[in-house]
Tab-separated table of C-alpha atoms in Angstrom:
chain	number	residue	atom	x	y	z
L	1	MET	CA	141.706	104.905	109.670
L	2	THR	CA	143.335	106.321	106.515
L	3	THR	CA	141.713	107.886	103.516
L	4	THR	CA	142.580	110.143	100.601
L	5	SER	CA	143.171	113.854	100.596
L	6	PHE	CA	142.172	114.683	97.030
L	7	LYS	CA	144.544	116.900	95.066
L	8	CYS	CA	144.561	118.281	91.541
L	9	LEU	CA	146.021	115.753	89.127
L	10	ASN	CA	147.710	118.560	87.208
L	11	CYS	CA	149.214	120.922	89.809
L	12	GLY	CA	148.842	119.060	93.119
L	13	ALA	CA	146.763	121.739	94.865
L	14	GLY	CA	143.858	120.773	97.096
L	15	ILE	CA	140.693	120.152	95.088
L	16	HIS	CA	137.034	119.973	95.994
L	17	PHE	CA	133.658	119.306	94.401
L	18	ASN	CA	132.087	122.420	92.900
L	19	PRO	CA	128.256	122.321	92.836
L	20	ASP	CA	128.084	125.016	90.133
L	21	TYR	CA	130.025	122.870	87.669
L	22	GLY	CA	129.023	119.425	88.874
L	23	LYS	CA	132.727	118.556	88.761
L	24	PHE	CA	135.855	118.738	90.875
L	25	LYS	CA	137.565	122.035	90.122
L	26	CYS	CA	141.030	123.257	91.045
L	27	GLU	CA	140.977	126.893	92.174
L	28	TYR	CA	144.647	127.326	91.242
L	29	CYS	CA	145.136	125.953	87.717
L	30	LEU	CA	141.356	125.845	86.935
L	31	SER	CA	141.528	122.198	85.869
L	32	GLU	CA	138.248	120.271	86.028
L	33	PHE	CA	137.744	116.572	86.653
L	34	THR	CA	134.799	114.224	86.816
L	35	GLU	CA	134.529	111.782	89.715
L	36	GLU	CA	135.632	108.968	87.378
L	37	GLN	CA	138.707	110.885	86.227
L	38	LEU	CA	139.672	111.841	89.768
L	39	ASN	CA	139.281	108.340	91.158
L	40	LYS	CA	141.167	106.842	88.221
L	41	GLY	CA	144.077	109.124	88.960
L	42	TYR	CA	144.177	107.965	92.580
L	43	ILE	CA	143.775	104.242	92.153
L	44	ASP	CA	146.908	102.254	91.321
L	45	GLU	CA	147.118	99.085	89.267
L	46	ALA	CA	146.459	96.944	92.347
L	47	GLY	CA	143.184	98.764	92.891
L	48	ASP	CA	144.442	100.547	96.002
L	49	ILE	CA	145.065	104.183	96.830
L	50	PRO	CA	148.794	105.035	96.564
L	51	ALA	CA	150.401	105.017	100.001
L	52	HIS	CA	151.990	108.440	99.574
L	53	GLU	CA	148.541	109.985	99.085
L	54	LYS	CA	146.980	108.464	102.208
L	55	GLU	CA	146.307	110.750	105.130
L	56	HIS	CA	144.440	110.361	108.380
L	57	LEU	CA	140.872	111.599	108.572
L	58	VAL	CA	140.148	112.825	112.078
L	59	ASN	CA	137.204	114.147	114.052
L	60	TYR	CA	137.071	117.317	116.092
L	61	HIS	CA	134.771	117.360	119.071
L	62	CYS	CA	133.169	120.567	120.297
L	63	ASN	CA	133.207	120.620	124.087
L	64	SER	CA	130.646	123.416	124.097
L	65	CYS	CA	127.706	121.911	122.205
L	66	GLY	CA	128.891	118.350	121.531
L	67	ALA	CA	128.884	118.390	117.726
L	68	ASP	CA	131.308	116.131	115.857
L	69	LEU	CA	133.067	117.648	112.835
L	70	VAL	CA	135.081	115.716	110.259
L	71	THR	CA	138.210	117.128	108.624
L	72	ASP	CA	141.679	115.984	107.563
L	73	ASP	CA	144.693	115.929	109.871
L	74	THR	CA	146.277	119.015	108.324
L	75	THR	CA	143.781	121.140	110.248
L	76	SER	CA	145.037	122.045	113.712
L	77	ALA	CA	142.009	124.134	114.725
L	78	THR	CA	138.623	125.005	113.319
L	79	PHE	CA	135.300	126.403	114.497
L	80	CYS	CA	132.100	124.629	115.354
L	81	TYR	CA	129.447	125.603	112.831
L	82	TYR	CA	126.766	125.336	115.535
L	83	CYS	CA	128.212	127.543	118.268
L	84	HIS	CA	131.445	128.884	116.653
L	85	ASN	CA	133.563	127.733	119.575
L	86	PRO	CA	137.039	126.179	119.092
L	87	VAL	CA	136.999	122.391	118.827
L	88	ILE	CA	139.557	119.704	119.657
L	89	LEU	CA	140.403	116.212	118.395
L	90	SER	CA	138.038	113.455	119.505
L	91	GLY	CA	137.557	110.234	117.508
L	92	LYS	CA	137.976	108.490	114.201
L	93	LEU	CA	135.796	107.880	111.196
L	94	GLU	CA	135.757	104.093	110.743
L	95	GLY	CA	134.107	101.300	108.776
L	96	GLU	CA	130.702	101.284	110.409
L	97	PHE	CA	130.424	105.014	109.784
L	98	LYS	CA	131.077	104.698	106.069
L	99	PRO	CA	127.867	105.663	104.228
L	100	ARG	CA	126.499	103.646	101.353
L	101	LYS	CA	125.201	106.607	99.346
L	102	ILE	CA	125.628	110.348	99.104
L	103	ILE	CA	123.678	113.175	97.469
L	104	PRO	CA	126.291	115.673	96.225
L	105	PHE	CA	125.829	119.403	96.688
L	106	LYS	CA	124.062	121.159	93.808
L	107	ILE	CA	123.649	124.510	95.586
L	108	SER	CA	126.848	126.549	95.839
L	109	ARG	CA	127.902	128.663	98.808
L	110	ASP	CA	127.140	131.888	96.890
L	111	ARG	CA	123.658	130.673	96.050
L	112	ALA	CA	123.062	129.587	99.654
L	113	GLN	CA	124.052	133.074	100.815
L	114	GLU	CA	121.660	134.619	98.296
L	115	LEU	CA	118.831	132.423	99.573
L	116	PHE	CA	119.639	133.445	103.142
L	117	MET	CA	119.578	137.144	102.232
L	118	GLN	CA	116.259	136.729	100.421
L	119	TRP	CA	114.820	135.003	103.486
L	120	ALA	CA	116.269	137.248	106.188
L	121	GLY	CA	116.038	140.490	104.197
L	122	ARG	CA	112.247	140.424	104.400
L	123	LYS	CA	112.318	140.424	108.196
L	124	LYS	CA	112.191	143.813	109.913
L	125	TYR	CA	113.265	143.104	113.462
L	126	VAL	CA	116.426	141.028	113.103
L	127	PRO	CA	119.712	142.315	114.622
L	128	LYS	CA	121.702	144.594	112.338
L	129	ASP	CA	124.704	142.285	112.016
L	130	PHE	CA	122.536	139.233	111.297
L	131	THR	CA	122.936	139.804	107.561
L	132	SER	CA	126.458	141.228	107.656
L	133	GLN	CA	129.197	139.906	105.392
L	134	SER	CA	131.100	138.482	108.349
L	135	GLN	CA	128.000	136.558	109.333
L	136	LEU	CA	127.455	135.257	105.797
L	137	GLU	CA	131.000	133.940	105.707
L	138	LYS	CA	130.089	131.558	108.525
L	139	ILE	CA	127.708	129.570	106.337
L	140	THR	CA	129.052	126.032	106.174
L	141	GLY	CA	128.438	123.133	103.811
L	142	VAL	CA	127.703	120.000	105.814
L	143	TYR	CA	126.850	116.435	104.868
L	144	LEU	CA	124.330	115.142	107.408
L	145	PRO	CA	123.794	111.410	108.096
L	146	HIS	CA	120.384	109.949	107.403
L	147	TRP	CA	119.299	106.353	107.999
L	148	ARG	CA	117.621	104.727	104.988
L	149	VAL	CA	115.703	101.457	104.743
L	150	GLU	CA	113.547	99.530	102.277
L	151	ALA	CA	110.033	98.917	103.565
L	152	ASN	CA	107.389	96.423	102.532
L	153	ALA	CA	103.869	96.191	103.920
L	154	ARG	CA	101.630	93.186	103.256
L	155	LEU	CA	98.013	94.327	103.542
L	156	ASP	CA	94.950	92.189	104.096
L	157	PHE	CA	91.757	94.213	104.453
L	158	VAL	CA	88.157	93.113	104.328
L	159	GLY	CA	85.324	95.486	105.060
L	160	GLU	CA	81.896	96.715	104.141
L	161	GLY	CA	81.263	99.897	102.239
L	162	ARG	CA	77.900	101.597	102.595
L	163	GLU	CA	76.058	104.188	100.524
L	164	THR	CA	72.884	105.629	102.034
L	165	ARG	CA	70.262	107.660	100.205
L	166	VAL	CA	67.269	109.354	101.896
L	167	TRP	CA	64.301	110.901	100.095
L	168	ARG	CA	60.646	111.781	100.702
L	169	ASN	CA	57.537	111.036	98.704
L	170	GLY	CA	54.581	112.855	100.165
L	171	ASN	CA	54.504	112.208	103.874
L	172	THR	CA	56.683	109.117	103.579
L	173	GLU	CA	60.466	109.149	104.084
L	174	TYR	CA	62.454	106.421	102.381
L	175	THR	CA	65.986	105.261	103.195
L	176	GLU	CA	68.021	103.126	100.830
L	177	THR	CA	71.282	101.562	101.978
L	178	LYS	CA	73.540	99.800	99.516
L	179	LYS	CA	76.239	97.532	100.911
L	180	TYR	CA	79.444	96.571	99.124
L	181	GLU	CA	82.120	94.073	100.067
L	182	ILE	CA	85.575	95.637	100.076
L	183	VAL	CA	88.609	93.382	99.713
L	184	ARG	CA	92.094	94.822	99.485
L	185	LYS	CA	95.123	92.543	99.505
L	186	GLY	CA	98.614	93.121	98.260
L	187	ASN	CA	102.029	94.599	98.924
L	188	LEU	CA	103.047	98.231	99.246
L	189	GLU	CA	106.713	99.140	98.985
L	190	ILE	CA	108.884	102.157	99.752
L	191	ASN	CA	112.501	102.067	98.660
L	192	ASN	CA	113.825	104.926	100.765
L	193	ALA	CA	112.133	105.354	104.091
L	194	GLY	CA	114.189	106.630	106.973
L	195	ALA	CA	115.022	109.219	109.584
L	196	SER	CA	117.856	111.481	110.643
L	197	GLY	CA	120.814	109.828	112.313
L	198	PHE	CA	121.983	113.072	113.898
L	199	ASP	CA	120.340	114.732	116.885
L	200	LYS	CA	122.522	117.838	117.267
L	201	ILE	CA	120.233	119.697	114.881
L	202	ASP	CA	116.561	120.186	115.665
L	203	ALA	CA	114.499	117.661	113.695
L	204	ARG	CA	112.109	120.503	112.867
L	205	LEU	CA	114.919	122.216	110.967
L	206	LEU	CA	115.789	119.092	108.988
L	207	ASN	CA	112.145	118.469	108.177
L	208	GLY	CA	111.852	122.103	107.117
L	209	ILE	CA	114.418	121.743	104.317
L	210	GLY	CA	113.213	118.315	103.182
L	211	PRO	CA	112.505	116.276	101.267
L	212	TYR	CA	115.540	115.233	99.253
L	213	ASP	CA	115.212	113.668	95.806
L	214	GLU	CA	116.557	110.161	96.335
L	215	ASP	CA	117.021	109.750	92.584
L	216	GLY	CA	119.990	112.064	93.018
L	217	ALA	CA	121.731	109.691	95.436
L	218	ILE	CA	124.852	107.966	94.129
L	219	PRO	CA	127.231	105.371	95.612
L	220	PHE	CA	129.397	106.999	98.260
L	221	SER	CA	132.643	108.509	97.014
L	222	MET	CA	135.074	110.138	99.420
L	223	GLY	CA	135.886	112.882	96.913
L	224	TYR	CA	132.537	114.585	97.415
L	225	LEU	CA	133.456	115.357	101.034
L	226	SER	CA	136.406	117.456	99.930
L	227	GLY	CA	135.695	121.094	100.725
L	228	PHE	CA	132.786	120.296	103.073
L	229	TYR	CA	132.191	119.078	106.597
L	230	ALA	CA	130.690	115.648	107.171
L	231	GLU	CA	128.903	114.407	110.279
L	232	GLN	CA	128.998	110.948	111.796
L	233	TYR	CA	125.664	109.557	112.878
L	234	ASN	CA	125.194	109.686	116.639
L	235	VAL	CA	121.761	108.074	116.743
L	236	PRO	CA	122.148	104.285	116.294
L	237	ARG	CA	119.860	102.356	114.008
L	238	GLU	CA	118.265	100.579	116.987
L	239	ASP	CA	116.999	103.923	118.281
L	240	VAL	CA	115.726	105.052	114.886
L	241	GLU	CA	113.902	101.838	113.940
L	242	PRO	CA	110.852	102.174	116.270
L	243	MET	CA	110.233	105.736	115.055
L	244	VAL	CA	110.552	104.672	111.401
L	245	LYS	CA	108.131	101.804	111.947
L	246	GLN	CA	105.614	104.110	113.569
L	247	ASP	CA	105.845	106.602	110.693
L	248	LEU	CA	105.500	103.836	108.113
L	249	GLN	CA	102.469	102.344	109.841
L	250	LYS	CA	100.812	105.750	109.718
L	251	TYR	CA	101.755	106.172	106.065
L	252	PHE	CA	100.533	102.737	105.006
L	253	GLY	CA	97.367	103.310	107.055
L	254	TYR	CA	96.818	106.482	105.065
L	255	MET	CA	97.415	104.576	101.814
L	256	LEU	CA	94.844	101.998	102.900
L	257	SER	CA	92.272	104.713	103.545
L	258	GLU	CA	92.975	106.065	100.056
L	259	ILE	CA	92.383	102.735	98.321
L	260	THR	CA	89.166	102.136	100.295
L	261	ALA	CA	87.779	105.609	99.685
L	262	GLY	CA	84.662	106.313	97.639
L	263	TYR	CA	82.051	105.161	100.130
L	264	GLN	CA	80.041	107.189	102.605
L	265	GLN	CA	80.970	104.720	105.310
L	266	VAL	CA	83.567	101.956	105.576
L	267	ILE	CA	83.191	99.332	108.301
L	268	PRO	CA	86.374	97.249	108.748
L	269	GLN	CA	85.879	93.554	109.352
L	270	LYS	CA	89.486	92.435	108.966
L	271	LYS	CA	92.507	94.732	108.970
L	272	GLU	CA	95.966	93.209	109.039
L	273	MET	CA	99.277	94.778	108.075
L	274	GLU	CA	102.628	93.011	108.226
L	275	LEU	CA	105.516	95.473	108.043
L	276	ASN	CA	109.016	94.360	107.043
L	277	LEU	CA	112.179	96.478	106.977
L	278	LYS	CA	115.368	95.425	105.210
L	279	ASN	CA	118.674	96.709	103.847
L	280	TRP	CA	119.384	99.350	106.442
L	281	HIS	CA	122.124	101.814	105.563
L	282	PHE	CA	122.870	105.485	105.979
L	283	SER	CA	123.396	108.190	103.400
L	284	LEU	CA	124.925	111.647	103.565
L	285	LEU	CA	122.617	114.513	102.620
L	286	PRO	CA	123.903	118.029	101.788
L	287	ALA	CA	122.921	121.140	103.725
L	288	TRP	CA	124.250	124.652	104.171
L	289	ILE	CA	124.140	125.627	107.846
L	290	LEU	CA	124.386	129.111	109.317
L	291	THR	CA	124.214	129.747	113.057
L	292	TYR	CA	123.859	132.994	114.982
L	293	GLY	CA	124.322	133.546	118.690
L	294	TYR	CA	122.144	136.268	120.200
L	295	LYS	CA	121.557	136.943	123.897
L	296	GLY	CA	122.682	133.485	124.959
L	297	LYS	CA	120.617	131.590	122.400
L	298	THR	CA	121.795	129.928	119.179
L	299	TYR	CA	119.673	130.343	116.057
L	300	VAL	CA	120.139	128.015	113.097
L	301	PHE	CA	119.334	128.547	109.416
L	302	ALA	CA	119.618	125.780	106.818
L	303	VAL	CA	119.467	125.419	103.047
L	304	ASN	CA	118.874	122.098	101.317
L	305	GLY	CA	122.125	121.591	99.405
L	306	GLN	CA	120.297	119.773	96.625
L	307	SER	CA	117.074	121.747	96.088
L	308	GLY	CA	117.765	125.107	97.756
L	309	LYS	CA	114.753	124.885	100.063
L	310	SER	CA	115.355	127.082	103.114
L	311	PHE	CA	114.196	127.041	106.716
L	312	GLY	CA	115.329	128.543	110.010
L	313	ASP	CA	114.741	130.556	113.161
L	314	LEU	CA	115.231	134.290	113.461
L	315	PRO	CA	116.531	136.279	116.437
L	316	LEU	CA	114.465	139.275	117.444
L	317	SER	CA	116.255	142.561	118.072
L	318	GLU	CA	114.568	144.100	121.098
L	319	GLY	CA	116.168	147.448	120.272
L	320	LYS	CA	114.507	147.560	116.851
L	321	VAL	CA	111.176	146.484	118.318
L	322	PHE	CA	111.328	149.165	121.018
L	323	SER	CA	112.456	151.799	118.495
L	324	THR	CA	109.541	150.968	116.220
L	325	ALA	CA	107.123	150.928	119.157
L	326	GLY	CA	108.498	154.284	120.332
L	327	LEU	CA	108.128	155.780	116.872
L	328	ILE	CA	104.538	154.565	116.603
L	329	ALA	CA	103.786	155.933	120.068
L	330	ALA	CA	105.311	159.303	119.142
L	331	ILE	CA	103.232	159.476	115.970
L	332	VAL	CA	100.059	158.580	117.850
L	333	PHE	CA	100.837	161.112	120.586
L	334	SER	CA	101.509	163.834	117.989
L	335	ALA	CA	98.270	163.051	116.202
L	336	LEU	CA	96.341	163.211	119.441
L	337	ALA	CA	98.038	166.475	120.385
L	338	ILE	CA	97.211	168.057	117.039
L	339	GLY	CA	93.684	166.789	117.274
L	340	GLY	CA	93.436	168.263	120.774
L	341	MET	CA	94.520	171.657	119.506
L	342	PHE	CA	91.665	171.680	117.054
L	343	LEU	CA	89.235	170.567	119.725
L	344	TRP	CA	90.224	173.503	121.932
């Protein structure tokens, strides 16, 4: 497959989307372009991309951890942002992998590094080089694939609501039970339900930096990938659908309990829910990813590229833990020794 390698319309240097400016900025001549201006400069009168600007977009496959990375064919070698091992050419990015929407980065690399330092700097027992400059330079902007779907639930609920009151008058106890008929029928809709289409990152990590504001999603434009990595989905829709249905059934069940609340007791007599999913597609969501290998284990830290929400795992430096424990033990021993001197 061929696609465009975006270049500055003024000087021809490589250009990428800059989250700080919300525009495409050339680092050489400092020119700035909106998406509309950039695309207009690349589309010819026939509505096609000029042939001399077309280049192959290729995938690199990491043989160590299995991640797929997307870059242009001018790159002969790169590193895997999960395990930092060299990666080699694997497949192609083709039609079925073209996303419908994308949420562009709003958090810059510098800001992502600041958020990481704020998060990790509060931890006492991390390895010394965990927050080093060389480590920070490994933070990588990645667009992650996420399956999206429109959901509609037709609800038909009939039940009985009860309110019970108990009181005493003298030696007599009275119980009053009021019964109410509850009827709830209608449609509930969600425009952007979904789940991750990528299983190389722990779902707990992705959930930790969510949610994303879907109002910020725009029609997919290749230009926004310039300067970032982009992942293909490796979890097909057929595998995601049962999980999405299960989550939606739980959510709509919760919504039903909300709209039938207000009674001491609700006794269902009829409870039907017809769930329909339509317009499946996948979007690319922005994240800054930083990985750290320590004692044979890989730790991953992520920043939501739209909101800045952070989440991750921390390695524990055994040396720092033992040093602290030794210091505490020495202080306790000294205190006991001094106390013993006074006792004698």
